[in-house]
PDB file of C-alpha atoms in Angstrom:
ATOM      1  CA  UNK A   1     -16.262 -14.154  -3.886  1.00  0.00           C
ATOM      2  CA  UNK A   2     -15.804 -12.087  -1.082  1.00  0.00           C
ATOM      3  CA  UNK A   3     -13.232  -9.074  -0.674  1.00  0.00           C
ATOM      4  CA  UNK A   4     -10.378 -10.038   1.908  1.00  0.00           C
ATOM      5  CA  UNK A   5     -10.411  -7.765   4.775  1.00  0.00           C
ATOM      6  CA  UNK A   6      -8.389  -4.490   4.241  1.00  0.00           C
ATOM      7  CA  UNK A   7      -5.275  -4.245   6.484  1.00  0.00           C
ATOM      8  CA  UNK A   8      -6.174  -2.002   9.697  1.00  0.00           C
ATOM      9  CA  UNK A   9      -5.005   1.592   8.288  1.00  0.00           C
ATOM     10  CA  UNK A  10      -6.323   1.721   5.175  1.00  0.00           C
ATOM     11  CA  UNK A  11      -8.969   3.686   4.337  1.00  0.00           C
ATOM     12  CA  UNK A  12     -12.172   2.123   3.962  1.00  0.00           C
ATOM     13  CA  UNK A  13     -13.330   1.064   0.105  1.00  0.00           C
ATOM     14  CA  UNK A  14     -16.552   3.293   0.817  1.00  0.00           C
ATOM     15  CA  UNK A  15     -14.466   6.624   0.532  1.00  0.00           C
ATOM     16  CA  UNK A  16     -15.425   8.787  -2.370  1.00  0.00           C
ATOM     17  CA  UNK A  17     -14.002  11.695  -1.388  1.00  0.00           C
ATOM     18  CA  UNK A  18     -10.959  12.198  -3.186  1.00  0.00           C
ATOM     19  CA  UNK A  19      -8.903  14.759  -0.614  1.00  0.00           C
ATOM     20  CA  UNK A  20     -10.138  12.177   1.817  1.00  0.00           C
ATOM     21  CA  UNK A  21      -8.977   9.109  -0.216  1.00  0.00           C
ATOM     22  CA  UNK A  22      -5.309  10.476  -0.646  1.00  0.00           C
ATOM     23  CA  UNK A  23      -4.790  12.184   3.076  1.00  0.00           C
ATOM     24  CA  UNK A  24      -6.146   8.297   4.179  1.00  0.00           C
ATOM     25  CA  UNK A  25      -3.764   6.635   2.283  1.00  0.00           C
ATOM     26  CA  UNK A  26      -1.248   9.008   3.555  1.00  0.00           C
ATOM     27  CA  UNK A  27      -1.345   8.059   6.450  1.00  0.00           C
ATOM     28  CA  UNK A  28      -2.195   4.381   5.947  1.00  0.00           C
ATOM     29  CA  UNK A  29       1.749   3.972   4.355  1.00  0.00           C
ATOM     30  CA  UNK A  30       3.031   6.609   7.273  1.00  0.00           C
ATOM     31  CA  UNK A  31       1.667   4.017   9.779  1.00  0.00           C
ATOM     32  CA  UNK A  32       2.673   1.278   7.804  1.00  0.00           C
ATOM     33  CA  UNK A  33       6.489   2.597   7.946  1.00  0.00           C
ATOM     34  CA  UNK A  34       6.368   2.931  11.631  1.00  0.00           C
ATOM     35  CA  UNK A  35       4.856  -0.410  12.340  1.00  0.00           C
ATOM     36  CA  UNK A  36       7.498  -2.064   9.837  1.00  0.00           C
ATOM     37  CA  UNK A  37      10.014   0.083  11.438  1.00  0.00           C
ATOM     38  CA  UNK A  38       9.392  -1.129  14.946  1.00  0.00           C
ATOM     39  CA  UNK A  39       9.315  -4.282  14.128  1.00  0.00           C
ATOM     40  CA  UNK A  40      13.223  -3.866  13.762  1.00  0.00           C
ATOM     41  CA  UNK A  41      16.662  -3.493  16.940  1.00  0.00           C
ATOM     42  CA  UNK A  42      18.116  -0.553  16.984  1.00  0.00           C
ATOM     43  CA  UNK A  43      20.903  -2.418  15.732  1.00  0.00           C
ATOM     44  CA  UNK A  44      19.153  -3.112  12.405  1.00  0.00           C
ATOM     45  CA  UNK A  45      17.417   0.376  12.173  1.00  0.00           C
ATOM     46  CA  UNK A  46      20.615   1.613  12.191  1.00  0.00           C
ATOM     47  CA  UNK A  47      23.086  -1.248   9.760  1.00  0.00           C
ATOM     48  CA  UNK A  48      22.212  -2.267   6.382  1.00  0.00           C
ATOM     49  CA  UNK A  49      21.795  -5.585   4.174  1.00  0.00           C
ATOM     50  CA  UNK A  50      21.442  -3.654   1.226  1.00  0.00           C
ATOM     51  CA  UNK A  51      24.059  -2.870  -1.696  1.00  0.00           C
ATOM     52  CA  UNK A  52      22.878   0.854  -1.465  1.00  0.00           C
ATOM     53  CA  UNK A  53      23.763   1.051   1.784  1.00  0.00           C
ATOM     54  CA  UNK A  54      20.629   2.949   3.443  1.00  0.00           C
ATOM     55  CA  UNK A  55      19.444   2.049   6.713  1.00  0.00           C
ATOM     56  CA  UNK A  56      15.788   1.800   7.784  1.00  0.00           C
ATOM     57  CA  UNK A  57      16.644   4.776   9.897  1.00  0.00           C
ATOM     58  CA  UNK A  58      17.849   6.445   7.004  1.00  0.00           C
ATOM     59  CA  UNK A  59      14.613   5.826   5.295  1.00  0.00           C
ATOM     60  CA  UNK A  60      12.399   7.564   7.717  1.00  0.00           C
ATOM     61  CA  UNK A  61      14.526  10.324   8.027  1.00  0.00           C
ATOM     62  CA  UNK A  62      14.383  10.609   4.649  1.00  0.00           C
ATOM     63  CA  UNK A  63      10.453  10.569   4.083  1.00  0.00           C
ATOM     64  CA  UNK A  64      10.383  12.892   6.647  1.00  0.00           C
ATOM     65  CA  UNK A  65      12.233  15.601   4.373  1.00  0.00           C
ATOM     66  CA  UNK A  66      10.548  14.454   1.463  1.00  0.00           C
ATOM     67  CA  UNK A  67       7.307  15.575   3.051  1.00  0.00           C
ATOM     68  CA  UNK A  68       8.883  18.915   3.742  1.00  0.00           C
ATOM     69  CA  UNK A  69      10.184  19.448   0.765  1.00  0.00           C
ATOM     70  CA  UNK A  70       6.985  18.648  -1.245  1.00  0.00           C
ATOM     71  CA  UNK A  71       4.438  20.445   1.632  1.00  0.00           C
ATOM     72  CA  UNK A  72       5.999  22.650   3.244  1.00  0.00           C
ATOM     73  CA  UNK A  73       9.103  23.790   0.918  1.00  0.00           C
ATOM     74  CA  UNK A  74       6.668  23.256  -2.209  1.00  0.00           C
ATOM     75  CA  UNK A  75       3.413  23.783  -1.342  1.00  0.00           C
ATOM     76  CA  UNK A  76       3.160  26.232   1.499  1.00  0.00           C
ATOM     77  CA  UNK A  77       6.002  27.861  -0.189  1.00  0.00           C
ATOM     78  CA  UNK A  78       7.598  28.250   3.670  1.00  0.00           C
ATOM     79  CA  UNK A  79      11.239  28.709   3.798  1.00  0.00           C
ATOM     80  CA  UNK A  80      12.783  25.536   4.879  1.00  0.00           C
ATOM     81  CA  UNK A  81      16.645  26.263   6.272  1.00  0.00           C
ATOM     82  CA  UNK A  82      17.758  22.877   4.905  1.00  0.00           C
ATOM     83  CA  UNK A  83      15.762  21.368   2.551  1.00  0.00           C
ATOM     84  CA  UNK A  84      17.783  18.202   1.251  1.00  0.00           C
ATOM     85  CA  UNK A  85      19.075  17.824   5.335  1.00  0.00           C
ATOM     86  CA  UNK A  86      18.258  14.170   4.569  1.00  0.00           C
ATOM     87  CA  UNK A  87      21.606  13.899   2.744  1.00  0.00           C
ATOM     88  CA  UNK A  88      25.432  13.611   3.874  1.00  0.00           C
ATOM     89  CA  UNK A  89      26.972  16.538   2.112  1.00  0.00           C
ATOM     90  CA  UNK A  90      23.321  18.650   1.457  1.00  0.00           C
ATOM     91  CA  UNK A  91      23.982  17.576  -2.102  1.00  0.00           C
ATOM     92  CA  UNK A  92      20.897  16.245  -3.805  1.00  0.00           C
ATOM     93  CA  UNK A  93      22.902  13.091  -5.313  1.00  0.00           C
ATOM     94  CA  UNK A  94      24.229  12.327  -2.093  1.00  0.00           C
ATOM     95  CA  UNK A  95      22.765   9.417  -0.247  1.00  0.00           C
ATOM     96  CA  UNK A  96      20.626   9.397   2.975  1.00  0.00           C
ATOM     97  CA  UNK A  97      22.134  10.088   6.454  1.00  0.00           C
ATOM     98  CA  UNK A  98      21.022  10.224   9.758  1.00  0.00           C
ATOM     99  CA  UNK A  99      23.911  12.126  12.124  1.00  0.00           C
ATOM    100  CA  UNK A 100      25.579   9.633  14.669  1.00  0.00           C
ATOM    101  CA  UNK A 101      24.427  11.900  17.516  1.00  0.00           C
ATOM    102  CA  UNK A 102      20.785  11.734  16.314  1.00  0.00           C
ATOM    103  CA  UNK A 103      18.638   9.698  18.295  1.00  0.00           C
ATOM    104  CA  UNK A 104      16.571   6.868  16.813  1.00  0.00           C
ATOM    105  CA  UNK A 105      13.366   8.835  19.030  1.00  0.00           C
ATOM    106  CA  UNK A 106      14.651  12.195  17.324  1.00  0.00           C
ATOM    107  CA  UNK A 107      14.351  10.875  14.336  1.00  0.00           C
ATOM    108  CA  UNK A 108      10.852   9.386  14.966  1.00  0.00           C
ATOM    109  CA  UNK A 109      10.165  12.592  17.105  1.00  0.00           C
ATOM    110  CA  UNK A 110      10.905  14.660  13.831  1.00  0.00           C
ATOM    111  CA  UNK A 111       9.216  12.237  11.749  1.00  0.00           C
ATOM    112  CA  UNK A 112       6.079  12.458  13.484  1.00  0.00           C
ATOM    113  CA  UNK A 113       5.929  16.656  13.425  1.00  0.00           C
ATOM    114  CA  UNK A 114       6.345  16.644  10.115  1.00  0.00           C
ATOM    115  CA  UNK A 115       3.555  14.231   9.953  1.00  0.00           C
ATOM    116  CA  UNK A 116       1.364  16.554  11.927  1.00  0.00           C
ATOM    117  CA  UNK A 117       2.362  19.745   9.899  1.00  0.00           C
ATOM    118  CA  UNK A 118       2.150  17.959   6.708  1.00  0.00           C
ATOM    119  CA  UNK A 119      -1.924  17.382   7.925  1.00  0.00           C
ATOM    120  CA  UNK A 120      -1.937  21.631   8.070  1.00  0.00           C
ATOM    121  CA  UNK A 121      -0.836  22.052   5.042  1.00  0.00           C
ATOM    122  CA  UNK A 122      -3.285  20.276   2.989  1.00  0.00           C
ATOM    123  CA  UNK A 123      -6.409  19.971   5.294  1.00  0.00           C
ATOM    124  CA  UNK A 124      -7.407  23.429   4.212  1.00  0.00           C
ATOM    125  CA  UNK A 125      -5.887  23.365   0.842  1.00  0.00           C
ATOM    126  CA  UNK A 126      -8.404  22.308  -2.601  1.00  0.00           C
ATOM    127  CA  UNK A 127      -6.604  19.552  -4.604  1.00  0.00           C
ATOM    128  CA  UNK A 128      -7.020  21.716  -7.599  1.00  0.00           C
ATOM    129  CA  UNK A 129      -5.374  24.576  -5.602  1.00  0.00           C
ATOM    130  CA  UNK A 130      -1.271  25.141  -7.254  1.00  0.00           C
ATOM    131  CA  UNK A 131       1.543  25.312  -4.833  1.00  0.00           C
ATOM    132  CA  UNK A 132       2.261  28.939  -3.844  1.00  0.00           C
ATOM    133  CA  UNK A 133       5.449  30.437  -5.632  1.00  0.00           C
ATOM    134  CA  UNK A 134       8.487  31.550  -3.529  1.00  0.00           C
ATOM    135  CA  UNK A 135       9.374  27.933  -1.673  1.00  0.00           C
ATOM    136  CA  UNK A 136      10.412  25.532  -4.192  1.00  0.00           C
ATOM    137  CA  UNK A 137       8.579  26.390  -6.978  1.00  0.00           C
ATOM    138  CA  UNK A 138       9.776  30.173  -8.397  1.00  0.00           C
ATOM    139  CA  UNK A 139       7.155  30.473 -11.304  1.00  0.00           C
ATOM    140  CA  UNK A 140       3.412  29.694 -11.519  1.00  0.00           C
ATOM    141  CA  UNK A 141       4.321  27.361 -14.605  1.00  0.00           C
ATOM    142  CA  UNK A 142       6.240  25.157 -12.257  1.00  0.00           C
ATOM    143  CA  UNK A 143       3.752  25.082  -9.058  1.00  0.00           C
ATOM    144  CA  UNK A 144       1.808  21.119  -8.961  1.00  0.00           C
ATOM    145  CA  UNK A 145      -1.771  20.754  -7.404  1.00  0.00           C
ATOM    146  CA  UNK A 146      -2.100  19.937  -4.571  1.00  0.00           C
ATOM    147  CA  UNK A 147      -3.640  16.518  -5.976  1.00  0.00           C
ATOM    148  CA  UNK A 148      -0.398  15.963  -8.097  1.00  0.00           C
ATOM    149  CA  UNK A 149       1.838  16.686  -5.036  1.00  0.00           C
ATOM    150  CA  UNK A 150      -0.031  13.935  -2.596  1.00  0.00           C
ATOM    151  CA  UNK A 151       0.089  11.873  -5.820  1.00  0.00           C
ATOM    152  CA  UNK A 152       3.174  12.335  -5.626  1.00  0.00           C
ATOM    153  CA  UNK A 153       4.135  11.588  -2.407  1.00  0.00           C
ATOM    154  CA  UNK A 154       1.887   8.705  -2.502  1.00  0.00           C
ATOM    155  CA  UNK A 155       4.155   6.766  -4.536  1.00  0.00           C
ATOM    156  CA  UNK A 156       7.242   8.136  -2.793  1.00  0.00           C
ATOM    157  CA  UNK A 157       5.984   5.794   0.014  1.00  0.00           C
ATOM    158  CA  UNK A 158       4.584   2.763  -1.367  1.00  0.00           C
ATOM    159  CA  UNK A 159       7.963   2.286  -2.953  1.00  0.00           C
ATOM    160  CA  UNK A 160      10.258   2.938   0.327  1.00  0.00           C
ATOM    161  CA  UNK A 161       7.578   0.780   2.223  1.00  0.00           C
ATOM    162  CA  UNK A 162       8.343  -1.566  -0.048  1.00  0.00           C
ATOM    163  CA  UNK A 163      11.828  -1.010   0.064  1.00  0.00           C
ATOM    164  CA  UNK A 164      11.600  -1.396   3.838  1.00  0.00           C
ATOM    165  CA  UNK A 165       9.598  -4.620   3.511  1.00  0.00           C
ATOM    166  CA  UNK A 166      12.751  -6.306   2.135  1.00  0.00           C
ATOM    167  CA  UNK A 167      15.313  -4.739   4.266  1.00  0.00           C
ATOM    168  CA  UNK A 168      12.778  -6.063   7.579  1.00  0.00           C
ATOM    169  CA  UNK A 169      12.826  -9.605   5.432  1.00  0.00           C
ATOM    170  CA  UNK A 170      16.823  -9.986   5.201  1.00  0.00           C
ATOM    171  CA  UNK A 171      17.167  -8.637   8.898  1.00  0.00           C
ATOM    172  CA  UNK A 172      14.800 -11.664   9.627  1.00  0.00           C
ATOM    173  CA  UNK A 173      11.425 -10.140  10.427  1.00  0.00           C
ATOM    174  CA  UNK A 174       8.038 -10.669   8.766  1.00  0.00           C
ATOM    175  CA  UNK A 175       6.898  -9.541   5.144  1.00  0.00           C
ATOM    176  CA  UNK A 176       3.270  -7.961   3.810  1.00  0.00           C
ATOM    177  CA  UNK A 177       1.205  -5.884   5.486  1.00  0.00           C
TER     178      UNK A 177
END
């Protein structure tokens, strides 16, 4: 019995590398996002079939502060202006929002550079290395690895692309990979 072939992004199943492995898969669900994403009007990126209410645009806004608050925020310990800017009121419990004179390329625009500085952050960075105090994390005691953190965001993805796999179903557009 042979393997089926991988989707396009994924990383291939020869990588050992661990860093490698998790940056690759990374990036496999960020391009997976987009592609699901674009597969959707402007209309539906920005209305909702869902009882939650949260648009697709919503989404990537969202995993686009999720990254920054995990990498840059947490990590890198930089100090973010607005780190829950993903939300309506700035409250954490406060649903997604994307402001009405926000672009849908802004929002992909902004996506995509925290994308790129996301890549900074860890390509240097040893998965056993802690997150830096001062950003998110005020003690030592609190501070993930790096490995934890990318963990971390790994599932933060496969569940929203996932997520966005039904929302691009009920708006009438393909499902899987």
């Amino acid at each position: 019995m042979s393997m089926p072939p991988l989707p396009e992004s994924e990383p291939a199943p020869t990588v050992a590398d661990p860093h490698e492995l998790l940056e690759g898969y990374l990036d496999h669900y960020r391009r997976t996002l987009l592609r699901k994403a674009a597969a959707l009007s402007e209309e539906e990126l920005r209305s909702t079939h869902l009882p939650s209410g949260w648009t697709p645009l919503e989404l990537i806004r969202h995993l686009q502060y999720v990254e920054q608050r995990w990498l840059n925020w947490g990590f890198a310990a930089e100090q973010v202006p607005d780190p829950w800017g993903d939300r309506r009121s700035g409250d954490v419990r406060d649903r997604w929002h994307v402001p009405e004179e926000m672009s849908t390329q802004q929002v992909l625009d902004a996506f995509h550079a925290q994308c790129d500085r996301s890549r900074q952050v860890t390509a240097a960075a040893r998965l056993e290395e802690r997150a830096a105090v001062g950003g998110r994390f005020p003690t030592e005691e609190e501070a993930p690895t790096l490995a934890w953190t990318l963990f971390h965001l790994l599932q933060e993805y496969a569940r929203h692309v996932g997520q966005l796999d039904v929302a691009v179903e009920l708006a009438g557009g393909g499902t899987g990979e």
